Short mmCIF file of C-alpha atoms in Angstrom, two decimals:
data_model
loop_
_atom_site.label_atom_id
_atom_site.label_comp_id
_atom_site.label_asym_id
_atom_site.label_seq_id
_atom_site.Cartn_x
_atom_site.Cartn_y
_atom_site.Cartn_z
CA UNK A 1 38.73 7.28 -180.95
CA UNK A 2 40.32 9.17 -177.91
CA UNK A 3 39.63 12.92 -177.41
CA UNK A 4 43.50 13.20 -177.25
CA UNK A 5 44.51 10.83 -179.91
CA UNK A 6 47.32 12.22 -181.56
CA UNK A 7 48.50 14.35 -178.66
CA UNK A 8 51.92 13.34 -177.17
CA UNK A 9 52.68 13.43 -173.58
CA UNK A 10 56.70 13.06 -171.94
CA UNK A 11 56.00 11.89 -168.25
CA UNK A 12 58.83 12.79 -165.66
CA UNK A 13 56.40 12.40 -163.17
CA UNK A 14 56.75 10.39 -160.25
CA UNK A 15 54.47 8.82 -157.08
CA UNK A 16 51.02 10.69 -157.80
CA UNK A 17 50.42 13.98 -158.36
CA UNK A 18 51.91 14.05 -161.87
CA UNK A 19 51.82 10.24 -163.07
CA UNK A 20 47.62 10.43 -162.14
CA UNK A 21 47.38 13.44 -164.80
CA UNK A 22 49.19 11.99 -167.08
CA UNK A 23 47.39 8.96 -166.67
CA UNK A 24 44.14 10.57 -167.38
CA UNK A 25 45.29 12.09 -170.54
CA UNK A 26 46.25 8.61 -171.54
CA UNK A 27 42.74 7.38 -170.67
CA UNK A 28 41.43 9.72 -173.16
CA UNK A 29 43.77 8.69 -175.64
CA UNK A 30 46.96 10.70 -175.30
CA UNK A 31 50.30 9.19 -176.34
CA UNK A 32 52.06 9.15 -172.48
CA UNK A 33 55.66 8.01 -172.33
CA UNK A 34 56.99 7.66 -169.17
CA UNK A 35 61.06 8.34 -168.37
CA UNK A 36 62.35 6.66 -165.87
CA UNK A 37 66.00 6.37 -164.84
CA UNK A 38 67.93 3.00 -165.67
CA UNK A 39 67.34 1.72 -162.52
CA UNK A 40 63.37 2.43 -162.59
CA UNK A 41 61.42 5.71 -160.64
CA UNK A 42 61.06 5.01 -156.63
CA UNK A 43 57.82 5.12 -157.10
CA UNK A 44 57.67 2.08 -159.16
CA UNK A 45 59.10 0.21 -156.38
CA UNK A 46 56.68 1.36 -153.39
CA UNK A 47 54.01 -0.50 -151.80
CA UNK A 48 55.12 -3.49 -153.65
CA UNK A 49 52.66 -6.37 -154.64
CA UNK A 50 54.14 -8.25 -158.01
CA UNK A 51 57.14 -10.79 -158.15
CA UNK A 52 58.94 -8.41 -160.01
CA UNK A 53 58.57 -5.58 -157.61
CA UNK A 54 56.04 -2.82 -158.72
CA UNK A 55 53.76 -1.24 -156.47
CA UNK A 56 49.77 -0.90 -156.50
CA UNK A 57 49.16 2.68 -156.41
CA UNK A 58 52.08 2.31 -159.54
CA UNK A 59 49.92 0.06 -161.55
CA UNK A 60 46.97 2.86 -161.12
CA UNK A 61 48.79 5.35 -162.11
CA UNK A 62 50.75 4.89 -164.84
CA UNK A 63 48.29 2.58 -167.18
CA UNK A 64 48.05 3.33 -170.71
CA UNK A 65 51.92 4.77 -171.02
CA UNK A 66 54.77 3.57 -172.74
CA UNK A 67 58.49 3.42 -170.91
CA UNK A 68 61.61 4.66 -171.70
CA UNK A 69 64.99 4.67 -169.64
CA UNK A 70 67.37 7.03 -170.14
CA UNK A 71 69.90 8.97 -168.16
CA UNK A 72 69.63 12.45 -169.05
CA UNK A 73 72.43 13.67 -167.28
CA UNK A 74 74.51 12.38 -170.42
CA UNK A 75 75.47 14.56 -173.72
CA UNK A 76 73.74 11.67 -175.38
CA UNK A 77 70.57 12.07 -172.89
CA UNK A 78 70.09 15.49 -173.20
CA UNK A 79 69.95 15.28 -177.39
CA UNK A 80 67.39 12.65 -176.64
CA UNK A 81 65.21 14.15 -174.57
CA UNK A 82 65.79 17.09 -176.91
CA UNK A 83 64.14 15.28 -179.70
CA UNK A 84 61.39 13.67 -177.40
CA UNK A 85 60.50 17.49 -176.62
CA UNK A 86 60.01 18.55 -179.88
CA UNK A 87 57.92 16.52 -180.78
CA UNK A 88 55.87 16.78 -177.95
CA UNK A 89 52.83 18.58 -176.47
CA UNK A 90 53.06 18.08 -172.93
CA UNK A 91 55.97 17.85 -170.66
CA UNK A 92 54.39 16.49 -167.05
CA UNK A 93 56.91 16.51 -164.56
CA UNK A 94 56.89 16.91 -160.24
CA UNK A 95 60.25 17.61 -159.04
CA UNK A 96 62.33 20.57 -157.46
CA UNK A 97 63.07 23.96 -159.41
CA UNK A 98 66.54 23.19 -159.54
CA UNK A 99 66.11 19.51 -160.75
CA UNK A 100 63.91 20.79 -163.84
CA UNK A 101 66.51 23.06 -164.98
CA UNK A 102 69.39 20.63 -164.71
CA UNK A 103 67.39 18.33 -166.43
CA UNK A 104 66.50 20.87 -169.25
CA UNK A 105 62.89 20.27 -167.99
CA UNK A 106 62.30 24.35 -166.69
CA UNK A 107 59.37 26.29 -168.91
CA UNK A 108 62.39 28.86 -170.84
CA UNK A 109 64.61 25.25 -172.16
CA UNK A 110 61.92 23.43 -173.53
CA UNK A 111 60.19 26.50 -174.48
CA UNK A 112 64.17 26.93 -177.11
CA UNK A 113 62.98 23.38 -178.39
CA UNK A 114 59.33 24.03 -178.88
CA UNK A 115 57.63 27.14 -178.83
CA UNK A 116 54.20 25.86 -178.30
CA UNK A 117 54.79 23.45 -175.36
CA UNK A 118 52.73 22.92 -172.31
CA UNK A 119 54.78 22.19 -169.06
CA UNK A 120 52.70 20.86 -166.40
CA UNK A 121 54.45 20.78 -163.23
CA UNK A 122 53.76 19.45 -159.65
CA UNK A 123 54.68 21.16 -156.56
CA UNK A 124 54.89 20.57 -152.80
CA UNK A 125 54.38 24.22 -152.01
CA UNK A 126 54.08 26.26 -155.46
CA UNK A 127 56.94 28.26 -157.30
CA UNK A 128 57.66 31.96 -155.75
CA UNK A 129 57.54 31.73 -151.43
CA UNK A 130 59.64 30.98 -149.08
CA UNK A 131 58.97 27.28 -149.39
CA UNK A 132 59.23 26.68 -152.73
CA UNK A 133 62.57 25.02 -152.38
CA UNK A 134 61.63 22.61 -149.89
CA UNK A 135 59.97 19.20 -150.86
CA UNK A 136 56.88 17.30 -149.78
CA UNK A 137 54.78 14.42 -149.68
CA UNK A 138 50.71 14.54 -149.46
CA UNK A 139 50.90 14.38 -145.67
CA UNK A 140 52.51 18.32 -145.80
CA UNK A 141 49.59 19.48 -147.44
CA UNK A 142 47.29 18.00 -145.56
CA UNK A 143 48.89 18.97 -141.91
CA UNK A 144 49.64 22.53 -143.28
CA UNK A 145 46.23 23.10 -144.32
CA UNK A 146 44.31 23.07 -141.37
CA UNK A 147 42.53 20.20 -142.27
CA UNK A 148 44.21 17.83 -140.17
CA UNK A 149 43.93 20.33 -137.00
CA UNK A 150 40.53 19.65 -137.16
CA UNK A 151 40.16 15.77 -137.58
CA UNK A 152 41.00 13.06 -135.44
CA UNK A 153 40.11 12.34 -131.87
CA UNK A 154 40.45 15.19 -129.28
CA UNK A 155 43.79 14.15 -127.77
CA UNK A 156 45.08 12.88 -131.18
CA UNK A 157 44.83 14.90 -134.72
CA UNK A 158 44.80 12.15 -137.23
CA UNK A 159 45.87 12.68 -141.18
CA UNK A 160 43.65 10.99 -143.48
CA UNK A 161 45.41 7.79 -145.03
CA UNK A 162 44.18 8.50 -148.91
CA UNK A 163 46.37 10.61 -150.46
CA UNK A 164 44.18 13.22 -150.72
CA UNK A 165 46.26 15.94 -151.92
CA UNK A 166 48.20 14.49 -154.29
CA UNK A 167 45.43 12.84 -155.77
CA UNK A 168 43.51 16.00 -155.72
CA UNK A 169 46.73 17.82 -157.12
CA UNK A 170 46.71 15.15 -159.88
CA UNK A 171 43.16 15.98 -161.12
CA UNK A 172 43.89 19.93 -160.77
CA UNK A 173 46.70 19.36 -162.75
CA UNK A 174 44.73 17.73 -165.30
CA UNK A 175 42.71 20.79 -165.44
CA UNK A 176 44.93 23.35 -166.07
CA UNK A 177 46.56 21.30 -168.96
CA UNK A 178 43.24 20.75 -170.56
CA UNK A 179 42.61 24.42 -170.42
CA UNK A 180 46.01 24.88 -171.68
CA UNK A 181 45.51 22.85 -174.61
CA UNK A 182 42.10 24.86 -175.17
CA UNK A 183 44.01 28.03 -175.21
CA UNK A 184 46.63 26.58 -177.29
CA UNK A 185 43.99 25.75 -179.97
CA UNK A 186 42.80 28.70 -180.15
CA UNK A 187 46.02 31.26 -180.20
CA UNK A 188 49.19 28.50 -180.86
CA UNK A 189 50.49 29.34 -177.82
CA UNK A 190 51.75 27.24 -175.04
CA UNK A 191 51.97 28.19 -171.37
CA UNK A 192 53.28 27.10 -167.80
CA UNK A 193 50.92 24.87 -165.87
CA UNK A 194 51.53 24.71 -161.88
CA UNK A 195 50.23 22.75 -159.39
CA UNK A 196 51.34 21.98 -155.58
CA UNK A 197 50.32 20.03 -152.80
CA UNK A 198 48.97 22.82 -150.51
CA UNK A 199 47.12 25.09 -152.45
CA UNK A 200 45.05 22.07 -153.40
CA UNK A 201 45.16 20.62 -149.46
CA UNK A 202 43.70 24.35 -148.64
CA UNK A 203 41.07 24.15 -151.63
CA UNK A 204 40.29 21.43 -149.81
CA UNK A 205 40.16 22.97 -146.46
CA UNK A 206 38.57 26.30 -146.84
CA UNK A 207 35.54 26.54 -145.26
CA UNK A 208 37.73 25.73 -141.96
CA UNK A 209 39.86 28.45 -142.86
CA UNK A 210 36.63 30.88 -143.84
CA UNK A 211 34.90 29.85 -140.46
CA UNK A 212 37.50 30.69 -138.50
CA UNK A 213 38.51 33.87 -140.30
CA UNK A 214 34.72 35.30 -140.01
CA UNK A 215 33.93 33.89 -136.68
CA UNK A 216 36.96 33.80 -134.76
CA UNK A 217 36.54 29.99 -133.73
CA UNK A 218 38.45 26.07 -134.48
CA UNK A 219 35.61 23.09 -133.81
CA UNK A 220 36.78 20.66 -131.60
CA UNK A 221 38.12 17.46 -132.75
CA UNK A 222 35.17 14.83 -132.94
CA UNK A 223 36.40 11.52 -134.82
CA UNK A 224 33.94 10.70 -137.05
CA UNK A 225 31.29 13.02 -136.38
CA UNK A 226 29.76 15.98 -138.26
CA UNK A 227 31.68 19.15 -138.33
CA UNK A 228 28.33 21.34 -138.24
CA UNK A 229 25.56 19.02 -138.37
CA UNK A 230 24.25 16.06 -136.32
CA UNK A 231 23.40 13.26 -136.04
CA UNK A 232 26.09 12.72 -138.53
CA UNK A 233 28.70 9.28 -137.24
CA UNK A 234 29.71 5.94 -137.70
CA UNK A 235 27.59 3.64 -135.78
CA UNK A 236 28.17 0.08 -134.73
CA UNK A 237 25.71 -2.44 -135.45
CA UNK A 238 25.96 -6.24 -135.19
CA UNK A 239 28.10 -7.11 -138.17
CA UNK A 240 29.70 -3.57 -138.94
CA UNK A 241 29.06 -0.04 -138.89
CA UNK A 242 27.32 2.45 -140.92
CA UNK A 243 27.39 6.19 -141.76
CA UNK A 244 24.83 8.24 -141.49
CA UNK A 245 24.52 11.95 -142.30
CA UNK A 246 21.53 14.03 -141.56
CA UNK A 247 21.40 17.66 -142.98
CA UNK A 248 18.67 20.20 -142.65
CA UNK A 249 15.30 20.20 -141.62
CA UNK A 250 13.36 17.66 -143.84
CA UNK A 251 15.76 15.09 -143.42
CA UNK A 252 16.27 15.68 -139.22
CA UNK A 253 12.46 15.27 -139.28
CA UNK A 254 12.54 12.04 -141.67
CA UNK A 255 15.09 10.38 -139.20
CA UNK A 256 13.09 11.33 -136.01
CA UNK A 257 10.19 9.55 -137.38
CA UNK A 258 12.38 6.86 -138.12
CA UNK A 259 13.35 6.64 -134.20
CA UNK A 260 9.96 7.06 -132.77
CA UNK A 261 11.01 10.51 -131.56
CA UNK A 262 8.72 12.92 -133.45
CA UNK A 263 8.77 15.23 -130.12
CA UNK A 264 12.35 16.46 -130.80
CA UNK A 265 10.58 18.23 -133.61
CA UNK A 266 10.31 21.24 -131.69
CA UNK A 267 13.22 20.85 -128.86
CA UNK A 268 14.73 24.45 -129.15
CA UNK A 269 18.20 22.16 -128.68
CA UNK A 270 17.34 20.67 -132.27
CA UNK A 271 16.05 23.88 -133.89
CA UNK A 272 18.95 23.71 -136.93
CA UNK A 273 21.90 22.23 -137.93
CA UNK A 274 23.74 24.52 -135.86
CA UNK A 275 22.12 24.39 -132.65
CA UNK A 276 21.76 20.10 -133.57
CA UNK A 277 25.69 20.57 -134.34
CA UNK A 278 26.35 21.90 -130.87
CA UNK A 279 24.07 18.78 -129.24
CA UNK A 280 25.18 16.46 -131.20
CA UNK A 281 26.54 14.15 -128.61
CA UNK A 282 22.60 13.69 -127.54
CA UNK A 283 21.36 12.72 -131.34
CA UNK A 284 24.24 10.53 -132.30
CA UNK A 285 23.68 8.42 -128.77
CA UNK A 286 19.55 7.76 -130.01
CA UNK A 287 21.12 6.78 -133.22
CA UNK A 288 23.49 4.38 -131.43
CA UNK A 289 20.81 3.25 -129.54
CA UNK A 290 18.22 2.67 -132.41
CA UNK A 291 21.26 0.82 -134.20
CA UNK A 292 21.69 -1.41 -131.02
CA UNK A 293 20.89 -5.18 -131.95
CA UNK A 294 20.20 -4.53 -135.51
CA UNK A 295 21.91 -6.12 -138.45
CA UNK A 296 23.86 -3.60 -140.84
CA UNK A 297 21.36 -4.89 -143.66
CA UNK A 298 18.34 -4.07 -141.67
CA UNK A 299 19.86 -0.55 -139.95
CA UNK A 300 20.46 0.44 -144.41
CA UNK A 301 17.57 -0.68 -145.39
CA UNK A 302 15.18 1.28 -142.96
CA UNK A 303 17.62 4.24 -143.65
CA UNK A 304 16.88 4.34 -147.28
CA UNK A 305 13.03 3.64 -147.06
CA UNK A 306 13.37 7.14 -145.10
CA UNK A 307 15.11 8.38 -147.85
CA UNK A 308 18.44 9.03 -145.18
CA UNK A 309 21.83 9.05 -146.71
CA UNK A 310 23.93 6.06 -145.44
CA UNK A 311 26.35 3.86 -146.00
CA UNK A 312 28.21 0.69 -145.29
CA UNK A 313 31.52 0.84 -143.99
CA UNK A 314 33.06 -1.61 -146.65
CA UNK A 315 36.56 -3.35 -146.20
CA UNK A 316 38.53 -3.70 -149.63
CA UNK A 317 37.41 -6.79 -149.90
CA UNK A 318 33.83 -5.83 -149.49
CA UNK A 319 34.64 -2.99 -152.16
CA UNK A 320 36.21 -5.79 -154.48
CA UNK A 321 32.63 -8.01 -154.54
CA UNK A 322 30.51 -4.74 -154.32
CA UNK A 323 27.39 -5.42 -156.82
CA UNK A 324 27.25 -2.05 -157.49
CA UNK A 325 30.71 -1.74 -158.63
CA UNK A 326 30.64 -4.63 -160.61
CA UNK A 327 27.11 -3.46 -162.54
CA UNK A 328 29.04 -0.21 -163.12
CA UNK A 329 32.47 -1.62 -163.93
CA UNK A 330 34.01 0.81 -162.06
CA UNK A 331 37.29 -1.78 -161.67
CA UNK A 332 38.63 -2.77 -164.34
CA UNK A 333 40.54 -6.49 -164.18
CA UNK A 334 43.94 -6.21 -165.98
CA UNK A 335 46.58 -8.78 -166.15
CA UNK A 336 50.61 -7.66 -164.88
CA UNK A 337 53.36 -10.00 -165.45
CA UNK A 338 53.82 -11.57 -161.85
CA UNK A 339 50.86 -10.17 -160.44
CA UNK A 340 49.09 -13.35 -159.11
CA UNK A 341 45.33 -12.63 -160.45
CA UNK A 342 44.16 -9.33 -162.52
CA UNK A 343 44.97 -6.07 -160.80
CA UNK A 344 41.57 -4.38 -160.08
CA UNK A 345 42.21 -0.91 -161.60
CA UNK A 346 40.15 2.40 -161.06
CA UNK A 347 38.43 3.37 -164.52
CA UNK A 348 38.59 7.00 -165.53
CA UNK A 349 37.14 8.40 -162.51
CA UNK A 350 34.63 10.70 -165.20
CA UNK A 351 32.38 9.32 -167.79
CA UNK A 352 32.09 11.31 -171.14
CA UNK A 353 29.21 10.08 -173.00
CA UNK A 354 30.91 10.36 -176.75
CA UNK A 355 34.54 10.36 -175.94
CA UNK A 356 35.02 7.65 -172.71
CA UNK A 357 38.47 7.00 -171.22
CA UNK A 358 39.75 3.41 -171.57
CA UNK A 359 42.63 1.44 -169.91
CA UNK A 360 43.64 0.25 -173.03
CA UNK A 361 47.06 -1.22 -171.97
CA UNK A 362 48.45 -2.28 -168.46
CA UNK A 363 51.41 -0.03 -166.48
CA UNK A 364 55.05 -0.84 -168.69
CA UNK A 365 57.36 -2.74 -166.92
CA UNK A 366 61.18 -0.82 -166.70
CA UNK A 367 62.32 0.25 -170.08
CA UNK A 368 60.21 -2.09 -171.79
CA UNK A 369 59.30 0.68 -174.66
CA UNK A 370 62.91 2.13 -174.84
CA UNK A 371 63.91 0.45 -178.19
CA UNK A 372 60.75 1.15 -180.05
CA UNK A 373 60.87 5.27 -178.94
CA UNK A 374 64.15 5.58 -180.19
CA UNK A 375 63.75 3.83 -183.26
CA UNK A 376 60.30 6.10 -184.04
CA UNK A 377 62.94 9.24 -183.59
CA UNK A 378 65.42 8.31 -185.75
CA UNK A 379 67.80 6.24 -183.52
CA UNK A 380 69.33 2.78 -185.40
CA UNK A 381 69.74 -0.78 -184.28
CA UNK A 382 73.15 -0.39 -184.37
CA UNK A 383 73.32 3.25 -182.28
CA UNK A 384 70.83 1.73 -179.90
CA UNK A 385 72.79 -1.03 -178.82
CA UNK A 386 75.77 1.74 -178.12
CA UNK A 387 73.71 3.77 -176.14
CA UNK A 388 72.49 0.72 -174.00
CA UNK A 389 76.65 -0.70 -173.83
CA UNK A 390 77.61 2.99 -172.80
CA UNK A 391 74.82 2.97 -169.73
CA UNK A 392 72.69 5.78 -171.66
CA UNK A 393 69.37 4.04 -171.98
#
């Protein structure tokens, strides 16, 4: 039994930061029905890697829901999703201020239907400044929070390519509704839940923002080195690279040993992660060095007899036959009509040890649900058909 069993979610979500809270809610066994336009959500079309068109990070992210089409532009529409809302808990949605009203999706409409309900929406910039009427994709967050400013090579500042924010937004999101639906047990009343792209991009970013606030400086871009320790880097060996990351004193000590270098102990340039921050370029070249010739299997496994923290820079594929992975099922195989093998799909990123999340059914093709939602609110064979002939559903 799902911690959410029995509570029913309307998705108007689309791409990530709303369909991956809703998804998660399904996980732990929320009713999620997904409403798409006749002609399908972009999203469902991006990144495609089926016969019939859907996308990956689509099959991730909207697992465990049920589909309906409808246009709810239409007098007919708007009575549906009238009685969709009222029976509903949660109303998920990411689009414009302006869309949500003419949709009937804004807090005070569905509010008239159901008293109680939770709106969960998902911003580019947040409701109330002077960008709230623009719109946005991850990379805004990220190249508006300073985080971007700061990464990359010197002559080039490089976003990351994981969705960060909207994934981040997505699990903020999920949050707020859960606290939502605490408060609501406890006082029967429902609220607005927000979330947007930047605020989460700058949660993200802070101690950037807090460094240069207090001290008045921006760290120089340095690829895929430490921004205040070192030796902290990728570094190429043989058949790869790996990361290592070396904080504090214990562990600097641990990893001079490991080099032979045990008189860099007390080299005032190497005093703390500061002053080994500001010579890096000297550490991470004896790491490079002790890495030269050396297998990526040997380089980790004298690493974690030191008891450093490193890692193997895995391709997908390397990710896909990862033992560790596997042991803890981390990817779960599901079957797609005209996928060509199982779709490897994340499990719920958090483990609860009484109530788990399960991927209990794959991501619904277009509309495939329609019929059996409207029938469950009241809708006939007979109307249903209309509503299909007459371009509704």
């Amino acid at each position: 039994m799902g911690v959410l069993d029995g509570v029913r979610v309307l998705d108007y979500g689309r791409f990530i930061a709303a369909p991956w809270c809703s998804a998660l809610l399904a996980d732990m066994g929320a009713d999620v029905l997904r409403v798409e336009k006749r002609e399908g959500g972009e999203d469902r079309w991006v990144q495609s890697v089926t016969s019939g068109g859907e996308g990956g990070t689509f099959l991730q992210c909207n697992r465990n829901k049920r589909s309906l089409t409808l246009d709810s532009t239409t007098p007919e529409g708007a009575e549906i999703t009238r009685l969709l809302v009222a029976r509903s808990d949660i109303v998920i949605a990411n689009m414009p201020a302006a869309g949500m009203r003419a949709s009937g999706l804004d807090y005070e409409s569905l509010r008239a239907v159901r008293p109680d309900i939770i709106l969960a929406s998902a911003t580019a910039y947040g409701e109330g400044g002077p960008y709230s009427d623009r719109i946005g994709f991850d990379g805004a967050g990220q190249v508006m929070s300073g985080a971007v400013y700061r990464q990359g090579l010197p002559e080039l500042p490089i976003r990351t390519v994981v969705p960060q924010a909207d994934f981040g937004t997505a699990l903020t999101l999920t949050i707020g509704v859960m606290m939502a639906l605490y408060h609501r047990s406890q006082t029967g009343e429902g609220q607005h839940v927000e979330g947007a792209l930047l605020p989460t991009a700058l949660m993200l970013s802070n101690a950037f923002l807090i460094e240069r606030e207090l001290l008045g400086v921006d760290k120089p871009r340095a690829a895929n080195r430490g921004t205040s320790v070192a030796p902290c880097d990728l570094y190429e060996v043989t058949d790869g690279w790996v990361l290592l990351q070396i904080a504090g004193q214990p562990m600097f000590k641990r990893w001079c040993r490991l080099i032979g270098r045990e008189e860099l102990f007390d080299d005032p340039r190497f005093a703390d992660d500061d002053a080994r921050w500001r010579n890096g370029d000297v550490l991470n070249d004896l790491m490079q060095q002790w890495c030269a010739g050396k297998t990526r299997a040997e380089v980790l496994t004298a690493l974690e007899a030191a008891k450093l923290p490193a890692a193997p820079l895995n391709s997908p594929q390397e990710v896909l036959e990862d033992p560790h992975v596997e042991a803890m099922g981390y990817l779960k195989r599901v079957p797609f009509p005209g996928a060509s093998k199982p779709v490897p799909l994340i499990e719920t990123p958090f483990r609860l040890s009484a109530t788990p999340g399960t991927i209990r059914r794959r991501a619904p093709l277009l509309g495939e649900h329609t019929d059996e939602v409207l029938a469950e609110i009241g809708y006939a064979t007979s109307q249903i058909a209309t509503l299909r002939q007459d371009g509704i559903i």
